PDB file of C-alpha atoms and ligand atoms in Angstrom:
ATOM      1  CA  MET A   1      14.139  45.018  78.567  1.00 98.00           C
ATOM      2  CA  LYS A   2      12.592  46.945  81.432  1.00 98.00           C
ATOM      3  CA  ILE A   3      13.674  47.498  85.021  1.00 98.00           C
ATOM      4  CA  ILE A   4      10.723  47.431  87.401  1.00 99.00           C
ATOM      5  CA  HIS A   5      10.973  48.538  91.031  1.00 98.00           C
ATOM      6  CA  LYS A   6       7.369  48.218  92.198  1.00 98.00           C
ATOM      7  CA  ILE A   7       5.527  45.021  93.121  1.00 98.00           C
ATOM      8  CA  ASN A   8       2.188  46.209  91.710  1.00 98.00           C
ATOM      9  CA  GLU A   9       3.763  47.125  88.406  1.00 98.00           C
ATOM     10  CA  ILE A  10       5.496  43.768  87.873  1.00 99.00           C
ATOM     11  CA  ARG A  11       2.303  41.969  88.959  1.00 98.00           C
ATOM     12  CA  GLU A  12       0.294  43.814  86.268  1.00 98.00           C
ATOM     13  CA  ILE A  13       2.905  43.070  83.626  1.00 98.00           C
ATOM     14  CA  ILE A  14       3.018  39.370  84.529  1.00 98.00           C
ATOM     15  CA  GLN A  15      -0.761  39.139  84.559  1.00 98.00           C
ATOM     16  CA  LYS A  16      -0.883  40.492  80.994  1.00 98.00           C
ATOM     17  CA  GLU A  17       1.905  38.193  79.831  1.00 98.00           C
ATOM     18  CA  LYS A  18       0.070  35.217  81.329  1.00 98.00           C
ATOM     19  CA  GLN A  19      -3.203  36.276  79.678  1.00 98.00           C
ATOM     20  CA  ASN A  20      -1.297  36.135  76.394  1.00 98.00           C
ATOM     21  CA  GLY A  21      -0.358  32.544  77.176  1.00 98.00           C
ATOM     22  CA  LYS A  22       3.295  33.262  77.979  1.00 98.00           C
ATOM     23  CA  LYS A  23       5.359  30.901  80.105  1.00 98.00           C
ATOM     24  CA  ILE A  24       7.139  32.846  82.840  1.00 98.00           C
ATOM     25  CA  GLY A  25      10.690  32.087  84.015  1.00 99.00           C
ATOM     26  CA  LEU A  26      12.179  33.587  87.180  1.00 99.00           C
ATOM     27  CA  VAL A  27      15.853  33.854  88.122  1.00 99.00           C
ATOM     28  CA  PRO A  28      16.204  35.082  91.719  1.00 99.00           C
ATOM     29  CA  THR A  29      19.541  36.835  92.379  1.00 98.00           C
ATOM     30  CA  MET A  30      21.151  39.351  94.692  1.00 98.00           C
ATOM     31  CA  GLY A  31      22.780  41.081  91.722  1.00 98.00           C
ATOM     32  CA  CYS A  32      26.429  41.785  90.941  1.00 98.00           C
ATOM     33  CA  LEU A  33      25.869  39.334  88.149  1.00 98.00           C
ATOM     34  CA  HIS A  34      28.609  37.099  86.739  1.00 98.00           C
ATOM     35  CA  ALA A  35      28.813  34.163  84.340  1.00 98.00           C
ATOM     36  CA  GLY A  36      27.246  31.851  86.950  1.00 98.00           C
ATOM     37  CA  HIS A  37      24.096  33.981  87.075  1.00 98.00           C
ATOM     38  CA  ALA A  38      24.268  34.379  83.288  1.00 98.00           C
ATOM     39  CA  SER A  39      24.004  30.610  82.855  1.00 98.00           C
ATOM     40  CA  LEU A  40      20.774  30.603  84.906  1.00 99.00           C
ATOM     41  CA  ILE A  41      19.328  33.495  82.912  1.00 99.00           C
ATOM     42  CA  LYS A  42      20.222  31.734  79.658  1.00 98.00           C
ATOM     43  CA  LYS A  43      18.508  28.581  80.906  1.00 98.00           C
ATOM     44  CA  SER A  44      15.351  30.544  81.666  1.00 99.00           C
ATOM     45  CA  VAL A  45      15.408  32.359  78.307  1.00 99.00           C
ATOM     46  CA  GLU A  46      15.681  28.960  76.595  1.00 98.00           C
ATOM     47  CA  ASN A  47      12.885  27.373  78.611  1.00 98.00           C
ATOM     48  CA  ALA A  48      10.349  30.169  79.103  1.00 99.00           C
ATOM     49  CA  ASP A  49       8.777  32.869  76.904  1.00 98.00           C
ATOM     50  CA  ILE A  50       9.340  35.666  79.407  1.00 99.00           C
ATOM     51  CA  THR A  51      12.275  35.833  81.792  1.00 99.00           C
ATOM     52  CA  VAL A  52      12.232  37.945  84.940  1.00 99.00           C
ATOM     53  CA  VAL A  53      15.534  38.358  86.787  1.00 99.00           C
ATOM     54  CA  SER A  54      15.034  39.578  90.331  1.00 99.00           C
ATOM     55  CA  VAL A  55      17.874  41.615  91.791  1.00 98.00           C
ATOM     56  CA  PHE A  56      17.353  42.044  95.497  1.00 98.00           C
ATOM     57  CA  VAL A  57      19.839  41.976  98.354  1.00 98.00           C
ATOM     58  CA  ASN A  58      17.552  40.369 100.879  1.00 97.00           C
ATOM     59  CA  PRO A  59      18.212  41.829 104.348  1.00 96.00           C
ATOM     60  CA  ILE A  60      16.492  39.021 106.240  1.00 95.00           C
ATOM     61  CA  GLN A  61      18.911  36.349 105.040  1.00 97.00           C
ATOM     62  CA  PHE A  62      21.951  38.173 106.453  1.00 96.00           C
ATOM     63  CA  GLY A  63      23.085  37.740 110.042  1.00 94.00           C
ATOM     64  CA  PRO A  64      23.877  40.803 112.198  1.00 92.00           C
ATOM     65  CA  ASN A  65      27.638  40.510 111.595  1.00 91.00           C
ATOM     66  CA  GLU A  66      27.429  39.684 107.912  1.00 95.00           C
ATOM     67  CA  ASP A  67      28.004  41.801 104.803  1.00 95.00           C
ATOM     68  CA  TYR A  68      24.480  43.141 104.032  1.00 96.00           C
ATOM     69  CA  ASP A  69      25.569  46.797 103.961  1.00 95.00           C
ATOM     70  CA  LYS A  70      28.676  46.285 101.898  1.00 95.00           C
ATOM     71  CA  TYR A  71      27.245  43.635  99.546  1.00 97.00           C
ATOM     72  CA  PRO A  72      28.037  44.896  95.993  1.00 96.00           C
ATOM     73  CA  ARG A  73      25.119  46.637  94.276  1.00 97.00           C
ATOM     74  CA  THR A  74      25.632  47.112  90.530  1.00 98.00           C
ATOM     75  CA  LEU A  75      22.127  47.382  89.058  1.00 98.00           C
ATOM     76  CA  GLU A  76      23.079  49.191  85.848  1.00 98.00           C
ATOM     77  CA  ALA A  77      25.718  46.645  84.863  1.00 98.00           C
ATOM     78  CA  ASP A  78      23.374  43.811  85.918  1.00 98.00           C
ATOM     79  CA  ALA A  79      20.591  45.127  83.684  1.00 98.00           C
ATOM     80  CA  LYS A  80      22.993  45.266  80.735  1.00 98.00           C
ATOM     81  CA  ILE A  81      23.935  41.597  81.248  1.00 98.00           C
ATOM     82  CA  CYS A  82      20.262  40.595  81.528  1.00 98.00           C
ATOM     83  CA  GLU A  83      19.403  42.466  78.336  1.00 98.00           C
ATOM     84  CA  GLU A  84      22.304  40.919  76.410  1.00 98.00           C
ATOM     85  CA  ILE A  85      21.174  37.409  77.341  1.00 98.00           C
ATOM     86  CA  GLY A  86      17.588  38.137  76.366  1.00 98.00           C
ATOM     87  CA  ALA A  87      15.793  38.572  79.693  1.00 99.00           C
ATOM     88  CA  ASP A  88      12.615  40.629  79.498  1.00 99.00           C
ATOM     89  CA  TYR A  89      12.376  42.243  82.935  1.00 99.00           C
ATOM     90  CA  VAL A  90      14.646  42.989  85.866  1.00 99.00           C
ATOM     91  CA  PHE A  91      12.630  43.196  89.074  1.00 99.00           C
ATOM     92  CA  ALA A  92      14.670  45.289  91.515  1.00 99.00           C
ATOM     93  CA  PRO A  93      12.535  46.279  94.510  1.00 98.00           C
ATOM     94  CA  SER A  94      13.870  48.287  97.441  1.00 97.00           C
ATOM     95  CA  ALA A  95      14.003  46.689 100.894  1.00 96.00           C
ATOM     96  CA  ALA A  96      11.096  48.969 101.926  1.00 94.00           C
ATOM     97  CA  GLU A  97       9.053  47.782  98.940  1.00 97.00           C
ATOM     98  CA  MET A  98       9.549  44.134  99.927  1.00 97.00           C
ATOM     99  CA  TYR A  99       9.249  44.627 103.701  1.00 96.00           C
ATOM    100  CA  PRO A 100       7.154  47.775 104.203  1.00 93.00           C
ATOM    101  CA  GLY A 101       6.925  49.278 107.650  1.00 82.00           C
ATOM    102  CA  LEU A 102       8.991  46.528 109.146  1.00 76.00           C
ATOM    103  CA  GLU A 103      11.014  47.750 112.097  1.00 71.00           C
ATOM    104  CA  LYS A 104      12.067  44.344 113.246  1.00 70.00           C
ATOM    105  CA  PHE A 105      12.049  41.154 111.267  1.00 72.00           C
ATOM    106  CA  SER A 106      10.584  39.267 114.204  1.00 77.00           C
ATOM    107  CA  ASP A 107       7.277  40.917 113.171  1.00 86.00           C
ATOM    108  CA  LEU A 108       7.338  39.155 109.810  1.00 93.00           C
ATOM    109  CA  THR A 109       5.526  35.963 108.868  1.00 95.00           C
ATOM    110  CA  MET A 110       8.404  33.664 107.951  1.00 96.00           C
ATOM    111  CA  VAL A 111       8.703  30.464 105.964  1.00 98.00           C
ATOM    112  CA  CYS A 112      10.862  28.125 108.023  1.00 98.00           C
ATOM    113  CA  PRO A 113      12.232  25.037 106.320  1.00 98.00           C
ATOM    114  CA  PRO A 114      12.629  21.926 108.491  1.00 98.00           C
ATOM    115  CA  TYR A 115      15.293  22.185 111.146  1.00 97.00           C
ATOM    116  CA  ALA A 116      16.961  18.973 109.952  1.00 97.00           C
ATOM    117  CA  LEU A 117      17.786  20.699 106.656  1.00 98.00           C
ATOM    118  CA  THR A 118      18.875  24.026 108.121  1.00 98.00           C
ATOM    119  CA  ASP A 119      20.834  22.918 111.201  1.00 97.00           C
ATOM    120  CA  MET A 120      23.671  21.638 109.045  1.00 98.00           C
ATOM    121  CA  LEU A 121      26.279  22.829 106.546  1.00 98.00           C
ATOM    122  CA  CYS A 122      25.830  26.603 106.009  1.00 98.00           C
ATOM    123  CA  GLY A 123      22.801  26.804 108.305  1.00 98.00           C
ATOM    124  CA  LYS A 124      24.911  25.872 111.343  1.00 97.00           C
ATOM    125  CA  SER A 125      27.011  29.019 111.215  1.00 95.00           C
ATOM    126  CA  ARG A 126      24.374  31.165 109.475  1.00 97.00           C
ATOM    127  CA  VAL A 127      21.473  30.679 111.861  1.00 96.00           C
ATOM    128  CA  GLY A 128      18.203  31.904 110.327  1.00 96.00           C
ATOM    129  CA  HIS A 129      19.761  32.327 106.885  1.00 98.00           C
ATOM    130  CA  PHE A 130      17.601  29.726 105.156  1.00 98.00           C
ATOM    131  CA  ASP A 131      14.431  31.043 106.819  1.00 97.00           C
ATOM    132  CA  GLY A 132      15.261  34.373 105.195  1.00 97.00           C
ATOM    133  CA  VAL A 133      15.910  32.697 101.849  1.00 98.00           C
ATOM    134  CA  ALA A 134      12.731  30.580 101.935  1.00 98.00           C
ATOM    135  CA  THR A 135      10.686  33.646 102.908  1.00 98.00           C
ATOM    136  CA  VAL A 136      11.979  35.879 100.129  1.00 98.00           C
ATOM    137  CA  VAL A 137      11.682  33.113  97.514  1.00 99.00           C
ATOM    138  CA  THR A 138       8.075  32.567  98.634  1.00 98.00           C
ATOM    139  CA  LYS A 139       7.401  36.296  98.245  1.00 98.00           C
ATOM    140  CA  LEU A 140       9.004  36.331  94.800  1.00 99.00           C
ATOM    141  CA  PHE A 141       6.999  33.267  93.752  1.00 98.00           C
ATOM    142  CA  ASN A 142       3.781  34.950  94.928  1.00 98.00           C
ATOM    143  CA  ILE A 143       4.651  38.179  93.102  1.00 98.00           C
ATOM    144  CA  ILE A 144       5.918  36.701  89.811  1.00 98.00           C
ATOM    145  CA  CYS A 145       3.969  33.385  89.737  1.00 98.00           C
ATOM    146  CA  PRO A 146       6.688  31.743  87.634  1.00 98.00           C
ATOM    147  CA  ASP A 147       6.159  28.544  85.655  1.00 98.00           C
ATOM    148  CA  ILE A 148       9.858  27.791  86.056  1.00 99.00           C
ATOM    149  CA  ALA A 149      12.510  29.144  88.409  1.00 99.00           C
ATOM    150  CA  CYS A 150      16.250  28.621  87.933  1.00 99.00           C
ATOM    151  CA  PHE A 151      18.642  28.075  90.843  1.00 99.00           C
ATOM    152  CA  GLY A 152      22.361  27.296  90.817  1.00 98.00           C
ATOM    153  CA  MET A 153      24.025  24.192  92.215  1.00 98.00           C
ATOM    154  CA  LYS A 154      26.694  26.516  93.652  1.00 98.00           C
ATOM    155  CA  ASP A 155      24.260  27.019  96.571  1.00 98.00           C
ATOM    156  CA  ILE A 156      23.481  23.334  96.789  1.00 98.00           C
ATOM    157  CA  GLN A 157      21.863  23.394 100.250  1.00 98.00           C
ATOM    158  CA  GLN A 158      19.676  26.333  99.211  1.00 98.00           C
ATOM    159  CA  LEU A 159      18.584  24.428  96.105  1.00 98.00           C
ATOM    160  CA  HIS A 160      17.715  21.362  98.182  1.00 98.00           C
ATOM    161  CA  ILE A 161      15.697  23.467 100.642  1.00 98.00           C
ATOM    162  CA  ILE A 162      13.838  25.327  97.863  1.00 98.00           C
ATOM    163  CA  LYS A 163      12.910  22.049  96.162  1.00 98.00           C
ATOM    164  CA  LYS A 164      11.580  20.705  99.459  1.00 98.00           C
ATOM    165  CA  MET A 165       9.636  23.926 100.102  1.00 98.00           C
ATOM    166  CA  VAL A 166       8.081  23.877  96.626  1.00 98.00           C
ATOM    167  CA  LYS A 167       6.982  20.282  97.180  1.00 98.00           C
ATOM    168  CA  ASP A 168       5.735  20.784 100.746  1.00 98.00           C
ATOM    169  CA  LEU A 169       3.871  24.046 100.040  1.00 98.00           C
ATOM    170  CA  ASN A 170       2.535  23.067  96.594  1.00 98.00           C
ATOM    171  CA  PHE A 171       4.091  25.886  94.634  1.00 98.00           C
ATOM    172  CA  SER A 172       3.452  25.326  90.954  1.00 97.00           C
ATOM    173  CA  ALA A 173       6.866  26.474  89.697  1.00 98.00           C
ATOM    174  CA  ASP A 174       9.207  23.852  88.264  1.00 98.00           C
ATOM    175  CA  ILE A 175      12.619  24.238  89.835  1.00 99.00           C
ATOM    176  CA  ILE A 176      15.466  23.997  87.330  1.00 98.00           C
ATOM    177  CA  SER A 177      18.871  23.078  88.773  1.00 98.00           C
ATOM    178  CA  CYS A 178      21.771  24.707  86.943  1.00 98.00           C
ATOM    179  CA  PRO A 179      25.390  23.484  87.123  1.00 98.00           C
ATOM    180  CA  LEU A 180      28.013  25.344  89.144  1.00 98.00           C
ATOM    181  CA  VAL A 181      30.108  27.652  86.949  1.00 98.00           C
ATOM    182  CA  ARG A 182      33.822  28.127  87.687  1.00 98.00           C
ATOM    183  CA  GLU A 183      36.580  30.434  86.569  1.00 98.00           C
ATOM    184  CA  GLU A 184      39.184  28.758  84.383  1.00 98.00           C
ATOM    185  CA  SER A 185      41.343  28.599  87.528  1.00 98.00           C
ATOM    186  CA  GLY A 186      38.719  26.387  89.169  1.00 98.00           C
ATOM    187  CA  LEU A 187      37.459  29.048  91.598  1.00 98.00           C
ATOM    188  CA  ALA A 188      33.655  28.934  91.858  1.00 98.00           C
ATOM    189  CA  LEU A 189      32.228  32.214  90.556  1.00 98.00           C
ATOM    190  CA  SER A 190      30.695  34.301  93.326  1.00 98.00           C
ATOM    191  CA  SER A 191      29.716  37.944  93.760  1.00 96.00           C
ATOM    192  CA  ARG A 192      31.820  37.859  96.936  1.00 96.00           C
ATOM    193  CA  ASN A 193      35.008  37.110  94.926  1.00 97.00           C
ATOM    194  CA  LYS A 194      35.031  40.899  94.361  1.00 94.00           C
ATOM    195  CA  TYR A 195      36.118  41.331  97.990  1.00 95.00           C
ATOM    196  CA  LEU A 196      39.246  39.161  97.562  1.00 97.00           C
ATOM    197  CA  SER A 197      42.736  40.664  97.394  1.00 97.00           C
ATOM    198  CA  GLU A 198      45.258  39.000  95.062  1.00 97.00           C
ATOM    199  CA  ALA A 199      46.727  37.060  98.018  1.00 97.00           C
ATOM    200  CA  ASP A 200      43.242  36.033  99.196  1.00 98.00           C
ATOM    201  CA  LYS A 201      42.382  34.866  95.708  1.00 97.00           C
ATOM    202  CA  LYS A 202      45.485  32.725  95.522  1.00 98.00           C
ATOM    203  CA  ALA A 203      44.530  31.069  98.797  1.00 98.00           C
ATOM    204  CA  ALA A 204      40.889  30.785  97.712  1.00 98.00           C
ATOM    205  CA  LEU A 205      41.964  28.727  94.704  1.00 98.00           C
ATOM    206  CA  THR A 206      42.919  25.923  97.069  1.00 98.00           C
ATOM    207  CA  ILE A 207      39.227  25.523  98.015  1.00 98.00           C
ATOM    208  CA  SER A 208      38.306  24.118  94.608  1.00 98.00           C
ATOM    209  CA  LYS A 209      41.674  22.349  94.441  1.00 98.00           C
ATOM    210  CA  ALA A 210      40.772  20.544  97.680  1.00 98.00           C
ATOM    211  CA  LEU A 211      37.469  19.427  96.140  1.00 98.00           C
ATOM    212  CA  PHE A 212      39.208  18.247  92.974  1.00 98.00           C
ATOM    213  CA  ALA A 213      41.663  16.300  95.163  1.00 98.00           C
ATOM    214  CA  ILE A 214      38.671  14.593  96.791  1.00 98.00           C
ATOM    215  CA  LYS A 215      37.305  13.627  93.388  1.00 98.00           C
ATOM    216  CA  ASP A 216      40.732  12.363  92.366  1.00 98.00           C
ATOM    217  CA  GLY A 217      41.057  10.319  95.540  1.00 98.00           C
ATOM    218  CA  TYR A 218      37.614   8.807  95.001  1.00 98.00           C
ATOM    219  CA  GLN A 219      38.457   7.948  91.395  1.00 98.00           C
ATOM    220  CA  LYS A 220      41.591   6.200  92.645  1.00 98.00           C
ATOM    221  CA  GLY A 221      39.413   4.018  94.860  1.00 98.00           C
ATOM    222  CA  ILE A 222      39.186   5.836  98.219  1.00 98.00           C
ATOM    223  CA  LYS A 223      35.611   5.647  99.496  1.00 98.00           C
ATOM    224  CA  ASP A 224      36.160   6.460 103.160  1.00 98.00           C
ATOM    225  CA  THR A 225      35.164  10.128 103.599  1.00 98.00           C
ATOM    226  CA  LYS A 226      37.572  10.548 106.565  1.00 98.00           C
ATOM    227  CA  LEU A 227      40.466   9.709 104.253  1.00 98.00           C
ATOM    228  CA  LEU A 228      39.076  11.984 101.555  1.00 98.00           C
ATOM    229  CA  PHE A 229      38.733  14.766 104.151  1.00 98.00           C
ATOM    230  CA  ASP A 230      42.405  14.327 105.112  1.00 98.00           C
ATOM    231  CA  THR A 231      43.426  14.450 101.452  1.00 97.00           C
ATOM    232  CA  ALA A 232      41.591  17.748 101.050  1.00 98.00           C
ATOM    233  CA  MET A 233      43.225  19.202 104.167  1.00 98.00           C
ATOM    234  CA  THR A 234      46.692  18.686 102.694  1.00 98.00           C
ATOM    235  CA  VAL A 235      45.686  20.935  99.778  1.00 98.00           C
ATOM    236  CA  LEU A 236      43.961  23.816 101.625  1.00 98.00           C
ATOM    237  CA  ASP A 237      46.083  26.945 102.084  1.00 98.00           C
ATOM    238  CA  PRO A 238      46.831  27.629 105.788  1.00 96.00           C
ATOM    239  CA  MET A 239      45.369  31.139 105.314  1.00 95.00           C
ATOM    240  CA  ILE A 240      41.950  29.515 104.936  1.00 97.00           C
ATOM    241  CA  GLU A 241      39.650  29.336 107.942  1.00 98.00           C
ATOM    242  CA  LEU A 242      37.575  26.223 107.372  1.00 98.00           C
ATOM    243  CA  ASP A 243      33.937  26.428 108.451  1.00 98.00           C
ATOM    244  CA  TYR A 244      33.087  22.915 107.276  1.00 98.00           C
ATOM    245  CA  LEU A 245      33.967  20.263 104.746  1.00 98.00           C
ATOM    246  CA  GLU A 246      31.247  17.652 104.772  1.00 98.00           C
ATOM    247  CA  PHE A 247      30.077  14.708 102.726  1.00 98.00           C
ATOM    248  CA  VAL A 248      26.310  14.348 102.329  1.00 98.00           C
ATOM    249  CA  ASP A 249      24.075  12.120 100.249  1.00 98.00           C
ATOM    250  CA  LYS A 250      22.981  13.965  97.104  1.00 98.00           C
ATOM    251  CA  GLU A 251      19.308  13.064  97.583  1.00 97.00           C
ATOM    252  CA  THR A 252      18.815  13.008 101.363  1.00 97.00           C
ATOM    253  CA  PHE A 253      21.596  15.331 102.551  1.00 98.00           C
ATOM    254  CA  GLU A 254      22.420  12.810 105.275  1.00 97.00           C
ATOM    255  CA  THR A 255      26.062  12.515 106.315  1.00 98.00           C
ATOM    256  CA  VAL A 256      27.985   9.895 104.385  1.00 98.00           C
ATOM    257  CA  SER A 257      30.942   7.983 105.831  1.00 98.00           C
ATOM    258  CA  GLU A 258      31.541   5.788 102.799  1.00 98.00           C
ATOM    259  CA  ILE A 259      30.751   6.774  99.243  1.00 98.00           C
ATOM    260  CA  ASN A 260      28.470   4.204  97.630  1.00 97.00           C
ATOM    261  CA  SER A 261      25.983   6.546  95.948  1.00 97.00           C
ATOM    262  CA  PRO A 262      26.071  10.095  94.545  1.00 98.00           C
ATOM    263  CA  THR A 263      27.561  12.260  97.277  1.00 98.00           C
ATOM    264  CA  ILE A 264      28.121  15.983  97.664  1.00 98.00           C
ATOM    265  CA  ALA A 265      31.411  17.166  99.110  1.00 98.00           C
ATOM    266  CA  ALA A 266      30.506  20.640 100.335  1.00 98.00           C
ATOM    267  CA  ILE A 267      32.870  23.216 101.765  1.00 98.00           C
ATOM    268  CA  ALA A 268      32.566  26.663 103.332  1.00 98.00           C
ATOM    269  CA  ALA A 269      35.591  28.679 104.353  1.00 98.00           C
ATOM    270  CA  LYS A 270      36.679  32.213 105.068  1.00 98.00           C
ATOM    271  CA  VAL A 271      39.552  33.833 103.222  1.00 97.00           C
ATOM    272  CA  GLY A 272      40.570  37.297 104.407  1.00 96.00           C
ATOM    273  CA  GLY A 273      37.204  37.539 106.178  1.00 95.00           C
ATOM    274  CA  VAL A 274      35.251  36.626 103.019  1.00 97.00           C
ATOM    275  CA  ARG A 275      33.001  33.581 103.328  1.00 97.00           C
ATOM    276  CA  LEU A 276      33.100  31.347 100.246  1.00 98.00           C
ATOM    277  CA  ILE A 277      31.264  28.119  99.477  1.00 98.00           C
ATOM    278  CA  ASP A 278      31.881  25.426  96.901  1.00 98.00           C
ATOM    279  CA  ASN A 279      30.921  21.820  96.281  1.00 99.00           C
ATOM    280  CA  ILE A 280      31.499  18.890  94.008  1.00 98.00           C
ATOM    281  CA  ILE A 281      29.438  15.774  93.333  1.00 98.00           C
ATOM    282  CA  ILE A 282      31.194  12.435  93.380  1.00 98.00           C
ATOM    283  CA  GLY A 283      30.082   8.857  92.839  1.00 96.00           C
ATOM    284  CA  GLU A 284      27.552   9.655  90.108  1.00 93.00           C
TER     285      GLU A 284
HETATM  286  P1  AMP B   1      23.151  35.017  94.482  1.00 60.14           P
HETATM  287  O1  AMP B   1      23.061  36.256  93.664  1.00 60.14           O
HETATM  288  O2  AMP B   1      24.541  34.723  94.980  1.00 60.14           O
HETATM  289  O3  AMP B   1      22.092  34.931  95.554  1.00 60.14           O
HETATM  290  O4  AMP B   1      22.838  33.819  93.485  1.00 60.14           O
HETATM  291  C1  AMP B   1      21.677  33.803  92.714  1.00 60.14           C
HETATM  292  C2  AMP B   1      21.590  32.487  92.011  1.00 60.14           C
HETATM  293  O5  AMP B   1      22.719  32.304  91.176  1.00 60.14           O
HETATM  294  C3  AMP B   1      21.540  31.286  92.962  1.00 60.14           C
HETATM  295  O6  AMP B   1      20.611  30.328  92.478  1.00 60.14           O
HETATM  296  C4  AMP B   1      22.955  30.774  92.911  1.00 60.14           C
HETATM  297  O7  AMP B   1      23.074  29.405  93.194  1.00 60.14           O
HETATM  298  C5  AMP B   1      23.318  31.059  91.468  1.00 60.14           C
HETATM  299  N1  AMP B   1      24.774  31.126  91.326  1.00 60.14           N
HETATM  300  C6  AMP B   1      25.638  31.952  91.971  1.00 60.14           C
HETATM  301  N2  AMP B   1      26.908  31.662  91.630  1.00 60.14           N
HETATM  302  C7  AMP B   1      26.850  30.628  90.756  1.00 60.14           C
HETATM  303  C8  AMP B   1      27.829  29.857  90.062  1.00 60.14           C
HETATM  304  N3  AMP B   1      29.126  30.079  90.176  1.00 60.14           N
HETATM  305  N4  AMP B   1      27.394  28.856  89.256  1.00 60.14           N
HETATM  306  C9  AMP B   1      26.066  28.600  89.128  1.00 60.14           C
HETATM  307  N5  AMP B   1      25.099  29.279  89.758  1.00 60.14           N
HETATM  308  C10 AMP B   1      25.481  30.282  90.565  1.00 60.14           C
END
């Protein structure tokens, strides 16, 4: 397995692989890989001949007061994980390689998903975040030209937006949705879990517990999302600062007041200053 830092170099490699008839799989990540990322890489290895894992902490998807500078960067350990799973290349460009000569991001041509999809859930408090995501994914797709690209259902709004972008802009990659991976405790795996103290982690566990309580309530016959919301609130640790807990239709992402079709209960909350997201699908 090789680590490639330069766009031209990975382009040449991919071109040769494609000439040899190889199917290319891409797994976009920001690194600090865990078992959630590993499941995506495994999926790509199983479904493509050549797997490229990109490891890039994308500055343009972070807000000014977010954790871009302190985001964990662990390339060596990441490469080891990729190699063990059977990936072929890690593409780890620098910020200057991806955005050369860019003093301010307002100078950059951006891919902006429709407002209706970004002015909700995470996009409401992370203004511009999904423009940054859509732009970097577009760049990665243009550099790697993948036949398939694997994304996790942990970032369910991101997945929805990427699928829409691929359809609207006629990208040829097939988007593979991969299930959310949790710790045994129920906590959704996230690179940001590294920031949590023991006390934070204990409180953070109540985020998934709240989602499981929603599922339980639904299975016991509660369909009214207001009641399900209240159930979840009784479970959340008081240390948790809720950003949102919303119920949206799995296909349209429109708000749901009564669950009659597959629905996503999505939550974002801060614990000890660390922003975590999680979701569960009910009514399937
Ligand atoms: P990130 O490095 O956080 O940008 O995530 C890269 C990819 O891994 C995204 O498609 C995420 O949805 C996916 N991912 C992150 N955490 C998990 C998880 N716990 N389960 C499944 N996929 C995940």
